[in-house]
Coordinates of C-alpha atoms in Angstrom, one line a residue:
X1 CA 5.6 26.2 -3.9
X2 CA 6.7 22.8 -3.0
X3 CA 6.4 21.2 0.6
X4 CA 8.6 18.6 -0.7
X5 CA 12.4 18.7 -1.7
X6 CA 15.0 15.9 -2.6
X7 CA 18.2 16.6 -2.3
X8 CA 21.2 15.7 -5.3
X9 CA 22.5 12.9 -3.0
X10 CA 18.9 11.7 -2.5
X11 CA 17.8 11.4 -6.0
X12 CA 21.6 9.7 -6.8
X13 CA 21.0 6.9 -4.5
X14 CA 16.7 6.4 -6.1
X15 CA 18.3 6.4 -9.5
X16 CA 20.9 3.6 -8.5
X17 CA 22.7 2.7 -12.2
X18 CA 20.8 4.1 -14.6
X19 CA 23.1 4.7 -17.1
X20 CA 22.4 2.9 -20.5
X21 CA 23.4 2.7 -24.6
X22 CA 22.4 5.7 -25.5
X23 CA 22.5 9.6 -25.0
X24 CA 23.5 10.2 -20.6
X25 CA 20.3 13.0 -20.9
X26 CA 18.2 10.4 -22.3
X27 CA 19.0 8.2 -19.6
X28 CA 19.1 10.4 -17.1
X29 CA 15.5 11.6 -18.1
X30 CA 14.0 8.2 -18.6
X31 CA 14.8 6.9 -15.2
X32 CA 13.7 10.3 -13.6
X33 CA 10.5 10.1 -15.3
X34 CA 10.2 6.2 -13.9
X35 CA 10.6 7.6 -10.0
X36 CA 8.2 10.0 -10.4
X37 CA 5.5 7.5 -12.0
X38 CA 6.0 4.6 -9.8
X39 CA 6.2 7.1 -7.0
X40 CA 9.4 7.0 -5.7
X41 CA 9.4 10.6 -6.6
X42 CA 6.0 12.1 -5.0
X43 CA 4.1 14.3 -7.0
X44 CA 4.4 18.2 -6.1
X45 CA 8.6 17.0 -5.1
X46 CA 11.0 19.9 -5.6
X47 CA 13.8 18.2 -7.5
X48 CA 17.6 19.3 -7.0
X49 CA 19.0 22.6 -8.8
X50 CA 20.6 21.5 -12.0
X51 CA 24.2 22.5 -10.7
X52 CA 24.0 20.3 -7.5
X53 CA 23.0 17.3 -9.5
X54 CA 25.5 17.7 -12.0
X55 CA 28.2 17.8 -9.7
X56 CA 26.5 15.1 -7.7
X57 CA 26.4 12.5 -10.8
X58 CA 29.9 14.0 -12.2
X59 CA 28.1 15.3 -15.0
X60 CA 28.1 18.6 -17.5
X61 CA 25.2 20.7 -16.2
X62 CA 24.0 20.8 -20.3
X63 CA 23.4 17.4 -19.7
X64 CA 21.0 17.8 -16.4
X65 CA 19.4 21.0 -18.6
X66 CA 19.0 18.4 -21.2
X67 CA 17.2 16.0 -19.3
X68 CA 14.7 18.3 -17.3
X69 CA 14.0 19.9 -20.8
X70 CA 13.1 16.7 -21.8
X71 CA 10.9 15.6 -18.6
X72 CA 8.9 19.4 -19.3
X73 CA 8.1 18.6 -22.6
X74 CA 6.5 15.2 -21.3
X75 CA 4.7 17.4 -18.5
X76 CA 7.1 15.2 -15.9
X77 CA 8.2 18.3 -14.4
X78 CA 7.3 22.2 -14.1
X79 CA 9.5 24.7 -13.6
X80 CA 9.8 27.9 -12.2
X81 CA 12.4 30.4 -12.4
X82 CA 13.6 30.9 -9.0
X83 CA 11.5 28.2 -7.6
X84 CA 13.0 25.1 -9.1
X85 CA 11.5 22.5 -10.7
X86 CA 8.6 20.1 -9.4
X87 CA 7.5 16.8 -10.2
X88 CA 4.3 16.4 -11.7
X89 CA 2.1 13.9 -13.8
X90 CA 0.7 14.3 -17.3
X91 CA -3.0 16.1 -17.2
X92 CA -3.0 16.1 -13.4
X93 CA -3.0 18.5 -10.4
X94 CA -0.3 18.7 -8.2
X95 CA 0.0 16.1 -5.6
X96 CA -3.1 14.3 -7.3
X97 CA -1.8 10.8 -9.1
X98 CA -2.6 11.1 -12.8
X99 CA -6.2 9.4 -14.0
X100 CA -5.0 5.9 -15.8
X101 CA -6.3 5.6 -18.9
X102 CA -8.4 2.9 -19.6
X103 CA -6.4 1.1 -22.1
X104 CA -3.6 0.6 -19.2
X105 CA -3.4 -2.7 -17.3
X106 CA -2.4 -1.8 -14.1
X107 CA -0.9 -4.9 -12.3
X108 CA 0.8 -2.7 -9.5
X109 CA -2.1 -3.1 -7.2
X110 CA -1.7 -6.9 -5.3
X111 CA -5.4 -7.1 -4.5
X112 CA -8.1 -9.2 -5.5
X113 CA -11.6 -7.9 -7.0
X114 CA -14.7 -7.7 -4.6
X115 CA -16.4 -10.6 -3.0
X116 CA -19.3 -11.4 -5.6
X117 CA -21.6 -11.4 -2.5
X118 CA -20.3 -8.2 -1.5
X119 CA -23.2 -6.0 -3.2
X120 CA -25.6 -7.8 -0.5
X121 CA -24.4 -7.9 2.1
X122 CA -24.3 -3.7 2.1
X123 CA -27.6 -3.7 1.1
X124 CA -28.1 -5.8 4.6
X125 CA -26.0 -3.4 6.4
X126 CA -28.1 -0.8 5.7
X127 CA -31.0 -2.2 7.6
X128 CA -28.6 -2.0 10.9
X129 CA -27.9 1.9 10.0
X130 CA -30.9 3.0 12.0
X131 CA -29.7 1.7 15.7
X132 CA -26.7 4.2 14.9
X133 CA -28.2 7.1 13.8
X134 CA -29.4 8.5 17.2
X135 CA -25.7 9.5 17.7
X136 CA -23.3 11.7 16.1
X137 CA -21.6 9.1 14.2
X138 CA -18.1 10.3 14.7
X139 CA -16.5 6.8 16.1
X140 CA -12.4 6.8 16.7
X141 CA -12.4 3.1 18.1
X142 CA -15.0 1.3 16.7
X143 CA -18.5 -0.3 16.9
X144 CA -19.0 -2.4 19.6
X145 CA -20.3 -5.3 17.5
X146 CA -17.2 -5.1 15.5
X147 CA -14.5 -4.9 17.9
X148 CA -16.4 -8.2 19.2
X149 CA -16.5 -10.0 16.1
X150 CA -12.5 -8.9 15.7
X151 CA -12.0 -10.4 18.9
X152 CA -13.8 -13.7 18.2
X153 CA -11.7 -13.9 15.4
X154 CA -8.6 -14.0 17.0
X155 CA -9.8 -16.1 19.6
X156 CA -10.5 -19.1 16.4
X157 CA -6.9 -18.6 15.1
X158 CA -5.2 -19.1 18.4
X159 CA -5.5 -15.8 20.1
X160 CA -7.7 -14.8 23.1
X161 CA -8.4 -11.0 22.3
X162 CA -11.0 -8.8 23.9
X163 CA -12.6 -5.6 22.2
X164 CA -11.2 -3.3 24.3
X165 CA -7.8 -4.6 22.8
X166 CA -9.2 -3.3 19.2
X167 CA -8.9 0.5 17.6
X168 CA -11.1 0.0 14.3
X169 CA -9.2 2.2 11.3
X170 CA -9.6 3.2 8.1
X171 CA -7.5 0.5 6.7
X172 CA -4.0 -1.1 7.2
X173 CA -2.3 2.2 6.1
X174 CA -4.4 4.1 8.2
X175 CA -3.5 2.0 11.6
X176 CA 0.3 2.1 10.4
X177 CA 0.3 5.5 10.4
X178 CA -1.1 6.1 13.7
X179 CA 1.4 3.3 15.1
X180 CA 4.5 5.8 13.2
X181 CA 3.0 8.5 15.1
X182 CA 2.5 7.1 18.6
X183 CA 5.8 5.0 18.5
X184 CA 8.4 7.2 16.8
X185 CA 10.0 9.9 17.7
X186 CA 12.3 11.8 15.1
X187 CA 15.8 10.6 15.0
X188 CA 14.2 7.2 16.0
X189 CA 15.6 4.0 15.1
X190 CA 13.0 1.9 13.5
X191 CA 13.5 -1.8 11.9
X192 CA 11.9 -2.8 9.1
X193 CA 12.3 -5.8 6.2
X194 CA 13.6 -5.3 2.6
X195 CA 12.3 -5.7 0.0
X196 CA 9.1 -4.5 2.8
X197 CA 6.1 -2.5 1.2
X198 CA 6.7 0.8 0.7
X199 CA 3.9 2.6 2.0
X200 CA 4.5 1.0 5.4
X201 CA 8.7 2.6 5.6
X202 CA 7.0 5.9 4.1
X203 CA 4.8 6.0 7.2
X204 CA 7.8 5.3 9.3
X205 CA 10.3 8.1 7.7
X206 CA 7.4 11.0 7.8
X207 CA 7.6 10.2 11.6
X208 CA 10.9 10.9 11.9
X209 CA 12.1 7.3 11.9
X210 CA 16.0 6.3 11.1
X211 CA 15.2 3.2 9.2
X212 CA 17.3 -0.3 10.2
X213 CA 17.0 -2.8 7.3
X214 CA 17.0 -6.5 7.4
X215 CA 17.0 -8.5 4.1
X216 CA 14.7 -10.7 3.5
X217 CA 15.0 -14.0 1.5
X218 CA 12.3 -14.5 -1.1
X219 CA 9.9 -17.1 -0.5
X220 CA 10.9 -21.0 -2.2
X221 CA 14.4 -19.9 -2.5
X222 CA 16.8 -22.7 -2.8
X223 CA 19.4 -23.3 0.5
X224 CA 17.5 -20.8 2.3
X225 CA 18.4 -21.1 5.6
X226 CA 15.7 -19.9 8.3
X227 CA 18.2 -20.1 11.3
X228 CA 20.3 -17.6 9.5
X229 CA 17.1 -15.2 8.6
X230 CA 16.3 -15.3 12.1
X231 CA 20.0 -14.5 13.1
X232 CA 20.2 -11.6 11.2
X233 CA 17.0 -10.5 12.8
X234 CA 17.8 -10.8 16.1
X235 CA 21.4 -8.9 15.8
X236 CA 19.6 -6.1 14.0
X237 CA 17.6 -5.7 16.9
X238 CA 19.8 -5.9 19.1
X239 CA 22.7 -3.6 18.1
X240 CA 20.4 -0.6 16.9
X241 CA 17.9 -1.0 19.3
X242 CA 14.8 0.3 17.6
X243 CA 12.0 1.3 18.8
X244 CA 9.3 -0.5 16.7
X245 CA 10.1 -2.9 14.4
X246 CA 7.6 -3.4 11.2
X247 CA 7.3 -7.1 9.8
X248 CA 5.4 -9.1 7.9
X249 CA 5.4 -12.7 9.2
X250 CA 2.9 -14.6 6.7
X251 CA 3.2 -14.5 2.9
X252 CA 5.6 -11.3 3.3
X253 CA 4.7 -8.3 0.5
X254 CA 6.5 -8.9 -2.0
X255 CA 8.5 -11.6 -1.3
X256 CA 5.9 -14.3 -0.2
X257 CA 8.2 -15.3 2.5
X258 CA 6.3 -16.8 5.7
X259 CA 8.9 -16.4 9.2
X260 CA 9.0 -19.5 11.3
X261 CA 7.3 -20.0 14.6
X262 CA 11.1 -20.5 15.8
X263 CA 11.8 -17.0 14.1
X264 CA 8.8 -15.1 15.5
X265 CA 9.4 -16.5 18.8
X266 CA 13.5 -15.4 18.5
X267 CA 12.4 -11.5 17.2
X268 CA 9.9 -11.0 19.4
X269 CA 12.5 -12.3 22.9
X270 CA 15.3 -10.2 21.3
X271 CA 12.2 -7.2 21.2
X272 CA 11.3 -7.5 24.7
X273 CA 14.9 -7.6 25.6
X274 CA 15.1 -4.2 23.8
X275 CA 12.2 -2.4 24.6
X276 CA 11.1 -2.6 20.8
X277 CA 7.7 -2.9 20.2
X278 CA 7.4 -5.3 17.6
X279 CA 4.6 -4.4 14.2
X280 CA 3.2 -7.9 12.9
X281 CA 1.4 -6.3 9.7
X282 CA -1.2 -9.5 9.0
X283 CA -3.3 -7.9 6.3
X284 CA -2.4 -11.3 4.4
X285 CA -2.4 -13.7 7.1
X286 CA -5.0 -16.2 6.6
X287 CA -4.7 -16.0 3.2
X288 CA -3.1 -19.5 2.7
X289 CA -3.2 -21.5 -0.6
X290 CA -1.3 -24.9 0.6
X291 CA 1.3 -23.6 3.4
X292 CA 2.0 -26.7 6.0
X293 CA 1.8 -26.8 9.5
X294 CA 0.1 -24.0 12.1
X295 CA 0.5 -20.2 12.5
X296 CA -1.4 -18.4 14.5
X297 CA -1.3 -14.5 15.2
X298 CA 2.2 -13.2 16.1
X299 CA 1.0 -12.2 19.2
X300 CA 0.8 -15.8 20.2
X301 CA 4.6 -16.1 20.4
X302 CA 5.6 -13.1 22.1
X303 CA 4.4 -9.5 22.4
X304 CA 3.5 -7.9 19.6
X305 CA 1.1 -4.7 17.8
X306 CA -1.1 -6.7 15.3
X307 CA -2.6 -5.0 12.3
X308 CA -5.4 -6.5 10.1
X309 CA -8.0 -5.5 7.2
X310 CA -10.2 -6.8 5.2
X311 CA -8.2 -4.8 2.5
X312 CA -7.1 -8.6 0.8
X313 CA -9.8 -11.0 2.1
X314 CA -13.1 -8.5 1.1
X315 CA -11.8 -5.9 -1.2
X316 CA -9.8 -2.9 -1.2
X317 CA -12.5 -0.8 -1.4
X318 CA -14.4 -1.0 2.1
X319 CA -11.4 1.0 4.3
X320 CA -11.5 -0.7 7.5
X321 CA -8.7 -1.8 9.1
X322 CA -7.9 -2.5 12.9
X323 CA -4.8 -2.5 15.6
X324 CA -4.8 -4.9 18.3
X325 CA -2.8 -4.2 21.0
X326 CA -2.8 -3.4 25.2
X327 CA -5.2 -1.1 26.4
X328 CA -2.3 1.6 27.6
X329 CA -1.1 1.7 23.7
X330 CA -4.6 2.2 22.5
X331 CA -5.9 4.7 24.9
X332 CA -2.2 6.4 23.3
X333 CA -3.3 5.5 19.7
X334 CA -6.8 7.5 20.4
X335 CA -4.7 11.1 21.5
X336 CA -2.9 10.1 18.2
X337 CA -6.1 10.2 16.0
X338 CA -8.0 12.6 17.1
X339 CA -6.2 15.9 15.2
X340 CA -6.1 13.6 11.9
X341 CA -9.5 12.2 11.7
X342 CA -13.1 11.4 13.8
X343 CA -13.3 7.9 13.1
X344 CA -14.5 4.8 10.6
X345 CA -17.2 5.0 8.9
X346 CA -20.3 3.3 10.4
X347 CA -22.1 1.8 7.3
X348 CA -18.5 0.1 6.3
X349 CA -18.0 -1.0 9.9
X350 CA -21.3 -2.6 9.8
X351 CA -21.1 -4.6 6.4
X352 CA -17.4 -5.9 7.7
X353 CA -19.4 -6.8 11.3
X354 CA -21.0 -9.2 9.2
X355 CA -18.8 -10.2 7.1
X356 CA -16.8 -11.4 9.3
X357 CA -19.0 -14.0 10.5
X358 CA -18.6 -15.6 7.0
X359 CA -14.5 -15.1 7.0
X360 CA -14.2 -19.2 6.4
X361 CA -16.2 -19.1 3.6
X362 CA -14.2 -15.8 2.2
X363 CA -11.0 -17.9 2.8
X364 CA -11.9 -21.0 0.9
X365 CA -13.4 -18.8 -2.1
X366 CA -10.3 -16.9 -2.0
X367 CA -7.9 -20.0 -1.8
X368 CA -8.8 -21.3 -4.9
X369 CA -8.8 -18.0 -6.7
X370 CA -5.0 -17.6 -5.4
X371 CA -4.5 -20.9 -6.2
X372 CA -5.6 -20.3 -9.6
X373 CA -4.0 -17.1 -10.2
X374 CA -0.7 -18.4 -8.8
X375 CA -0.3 -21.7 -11.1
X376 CA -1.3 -19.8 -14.5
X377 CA 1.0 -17.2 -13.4
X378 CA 4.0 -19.7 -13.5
X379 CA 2.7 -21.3 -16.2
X380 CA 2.7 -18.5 -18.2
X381 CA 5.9 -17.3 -17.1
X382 CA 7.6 -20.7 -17.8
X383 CA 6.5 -20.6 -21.4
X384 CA 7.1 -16.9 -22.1
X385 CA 10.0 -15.6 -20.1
X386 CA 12.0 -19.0 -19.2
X387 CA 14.5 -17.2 -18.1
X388 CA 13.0 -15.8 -15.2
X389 CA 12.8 -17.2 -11.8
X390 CA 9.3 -17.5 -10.2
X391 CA 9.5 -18.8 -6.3
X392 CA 6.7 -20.8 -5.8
X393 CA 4.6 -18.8 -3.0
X394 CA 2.4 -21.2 -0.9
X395 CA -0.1 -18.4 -0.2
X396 CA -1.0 -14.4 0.1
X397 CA -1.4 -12.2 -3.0
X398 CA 2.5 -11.8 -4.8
X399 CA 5.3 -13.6 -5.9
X400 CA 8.8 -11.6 -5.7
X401 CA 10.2 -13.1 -9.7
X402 CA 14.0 -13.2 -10.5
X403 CA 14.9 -11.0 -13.6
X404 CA 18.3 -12.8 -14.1
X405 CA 19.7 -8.7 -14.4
X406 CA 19.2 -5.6 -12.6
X407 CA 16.8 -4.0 -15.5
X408 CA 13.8 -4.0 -13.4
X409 CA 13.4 0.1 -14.2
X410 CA 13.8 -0.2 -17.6
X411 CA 11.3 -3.5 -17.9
X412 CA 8.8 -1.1 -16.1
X413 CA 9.1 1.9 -18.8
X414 CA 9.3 -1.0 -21.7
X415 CA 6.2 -2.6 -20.3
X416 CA 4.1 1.0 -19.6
X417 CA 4.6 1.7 -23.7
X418 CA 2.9 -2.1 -23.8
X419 CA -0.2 -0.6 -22.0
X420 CA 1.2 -2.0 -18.8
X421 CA 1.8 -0.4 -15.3
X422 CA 4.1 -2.8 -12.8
X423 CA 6.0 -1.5 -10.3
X424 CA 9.7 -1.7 -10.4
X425 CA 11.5 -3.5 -7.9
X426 CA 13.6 -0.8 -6.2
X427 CA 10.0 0.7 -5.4
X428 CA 9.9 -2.4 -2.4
X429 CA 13.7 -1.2 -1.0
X430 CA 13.9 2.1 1.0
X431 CA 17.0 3.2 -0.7
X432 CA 16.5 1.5 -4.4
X433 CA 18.1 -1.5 -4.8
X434 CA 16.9 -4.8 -6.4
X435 CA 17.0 -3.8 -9.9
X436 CA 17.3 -7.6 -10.4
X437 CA 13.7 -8.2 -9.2
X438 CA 9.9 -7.5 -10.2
X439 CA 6.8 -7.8 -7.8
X440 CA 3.5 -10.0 -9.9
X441 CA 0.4 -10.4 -8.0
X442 CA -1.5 -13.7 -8.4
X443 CA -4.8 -12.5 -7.3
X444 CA -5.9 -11.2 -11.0
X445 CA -8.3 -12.4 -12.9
X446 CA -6.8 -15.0 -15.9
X447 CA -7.5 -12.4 -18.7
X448 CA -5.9 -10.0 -17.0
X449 CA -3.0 -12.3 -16.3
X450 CA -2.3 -13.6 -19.9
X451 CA -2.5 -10.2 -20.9
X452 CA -0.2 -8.5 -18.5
X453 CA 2.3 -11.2 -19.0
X454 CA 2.2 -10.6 -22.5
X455 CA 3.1 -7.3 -22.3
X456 CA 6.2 -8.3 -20.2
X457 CA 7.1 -10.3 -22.4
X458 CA 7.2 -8.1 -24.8
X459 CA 8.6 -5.8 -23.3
X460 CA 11.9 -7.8 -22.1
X461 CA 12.0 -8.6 -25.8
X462 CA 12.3 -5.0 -26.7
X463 CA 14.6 -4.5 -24.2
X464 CA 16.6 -7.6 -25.5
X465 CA 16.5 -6.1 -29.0
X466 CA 15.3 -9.1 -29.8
X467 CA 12.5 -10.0 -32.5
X468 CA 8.9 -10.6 -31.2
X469 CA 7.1 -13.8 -31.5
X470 CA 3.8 -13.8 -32.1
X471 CA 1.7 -14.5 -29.2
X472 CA 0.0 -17.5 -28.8
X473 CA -3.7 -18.1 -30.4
X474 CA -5.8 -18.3 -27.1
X475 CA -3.6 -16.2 -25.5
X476 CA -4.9 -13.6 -27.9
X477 CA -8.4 -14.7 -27.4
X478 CA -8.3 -14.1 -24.0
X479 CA -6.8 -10.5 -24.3
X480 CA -9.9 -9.7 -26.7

């Protein structure tokens, strides 16, 4: 049996206006079976009765019957009598995400491929295994050496930071979580961005949080106003009075957006003022293609719970992660850990210890890959999809692009039957929303970037009903 339930008023709100042309169960199927693979709708979710959501969406229940028949037959949903029906993925077991086939592009990961030096240095790493091996292994805070070279870190971007200030994790996800869970109670108030990345207001809710939202404006947008960005901030914060707030101050996911040193300093007086404990997520801080003038840690402006990883910089593979913060909040984030896991791995601790004595050189390799990745993008975009809006980010791994019309759900079904996965704006707002919007990363290789916008392209033509132009000749080269 399912864990999980949505309720009719629930799913309403995730499918926002997904009404279309043709048949209401075709639509309503279509955009259900969108939620589930973008994961909006988690796999193993208990979806609402057939009667409530007809009377929910002001529909015949024939029509809801319709549409879950429909999702069954494309292994979207199973269904048992007297148990409901559950949300699944084609060929996979519950709660486990579906293998992707190998023909699929998938360009909803925003993450670079490995450092090409990467292979060595874990073949280094493994001659400092031995010095750990006399003890049990099990480490909830982190290597010495490595909560040292953290440290030093911080201390070159502008930060003094000593290693008893640094919990090592198992990634950025991994320290958000234990943050949710030390900070929040339930029935909290907790303030977040939107658009914001969704795993990081998913870790929030599953503590209990009541989620305040504060919009965002995408990076490179014209009249932006900064003073009014950091207004809105500050009033949020003060009139719900959260108790965390989670941010993203450089090269925000997905919108690109870097916050002032004016706005940091603003958010993190109105936070102390509050008693909210601010969340600077810098998983893409130092990843700067041409961004002017000097930011340095949050935490430099004001108090504030850092989070870092080598997630973007190294690759996503090696899961380490860390929180910086007081000693009082770490000793707390230890109790925290304990019943969920025993630690970081050692041998992945190790090859980021010396990694990180080489993070300059990672930076400028990955500068002009971002650089790179960023200008074909636009380029490509320009000559393909003119229509579009593409703000020009000046650093981290996405750029948040301008549809023009809120059909980013359908553009990510039209672009999956192109061999493409993206993820569909409303995935990046806690309660749907920006329909008119479509994250890109710029951190893929340039194959996989003519082909992917390719695809999109042909999908907006389908979904123009438009005919297709050919693609262009070394275009087509490069997706051979």
């Amino acid at each position: 049996m399912a864990d999980l339930s949505l309720s009719a008023r629930s799913l309403e709100l995730l499918l926002g206006d997904w009404r279309g042309a043709g048949s209401a169960y075709e639509g309503l199927a279509e955009r259900i079976r969108l939620l589930i693979v973008d994961g909006r709708i988690g796999v193993d979710t208990r979806l609402p009765a057939e009667r409530d959501l007809a009377e929910r969406l002001s529909l015949s229940r024939t029509t809801v019957t319709a549409a879950y028949r429909q999702l069954r037959e494309q292994g979207m949903l199973h269904s048992v009598r007297g148990s409901g029906s559950v949300a699944r993925l084609p060929g996979a077991p519950a709660i486990l995400p579906a293998p992707l086939e190998s023909e699929y592009i998938d360009f909803s990961k925003a993450a670079p491929p490995a450092l090409p030096w990467l292979a060595e240095v874990a073949r280094q790493a493994v001659d400092d295994l031995p010095a750990h091996l006399a003890d049990s292994g099990f480490d909830p805070i982190g290597t010495p050496a490595l909560r040292q070279a953290i440290a030093d870190r911080y201390a070159v971007r502008g930060l003094p930071t000593t290693p008893d200030q640094i919990m090592v994790t198992i990634g950025a996800q991994h320290a958000i979580g234990l943050l949710a869970r030390a900070l929040v109670g339930r029935g909290d108030r907790a303030l977040t961005e939107v658009p914001i990345y969704p795993h990081a207001y998913e870790a929030l809710r599953a503590a209990g949080a009541r989620l305040v939202t504060v919009p965002v404006v995408p990076a490179g947008t014209e009249g932006d106003d900064d003073r009014e960005q950091a207004a809105g901030l500050v009033q949020a914060i003060r009139h719900s009075n959260p108790v965390a707030a989670y941010l993203i101050p450089d090269f925000q996911n997905p919108t690109g957006r870097t916050m002032s040193r004016e706005t940091r300093a603003r958010a993190l007086d109105a936070a102390a003022r509050q008693g909210t404990v601010v969340i600077a997520d810098e998983t893409t801080a130092e990843l700067s293609i041409d961004r002017q003038g000097d930011f340095p840690p949050m935490a430099a402006d004001g108090h504030a719970v850092l989070i870092g990883s080598v997630g973007k910089t190294v690759w996503g593979g090696i899961r380490v992660g860390w929180i910086r913060a007081e000693r009082p909040l770490i000793r707390r984030l230890l109790a925290v850990r304990s019943p969920g896991d025993l630690g970081t791995p050692i041998l992945e601790q190790l090859i980021v210890t010396r990694l990180l004595g080489r993070m300059d050189e990672i930076l400028e390799l990955r500068r002009e890959q971002l650089r790179a990745g960023r200008d074909r993008l636009e380029h490509l975009v320009a000559r393909h999809l003119p229509e579009w809006d593409v703000p020009r980010v000046t650093g981290g791994i996405v750029t948040w692009v301008g549809l023009g019309a809120p059909v980013s759900s359908q553009l990510a079904l039209g672009a999956r039957r192109e061999g493409l996965i993206v993820a569909a704006g409303p995935r990046f707002g806690v309660d749907g929303a920006f329909e008119r919007f479509l994250r890109l990363p710029i951190c893929y290789s340039p194959e996989t970037t003519d082909a992917a916008v390719l695809a999109l392209a042909r999908a907006w033509r389908s979904l123009a009903r438009t005919p297709a132009a050919e693609p262009e000749p070394e275009l087509l080269a490069s997706v051979v």
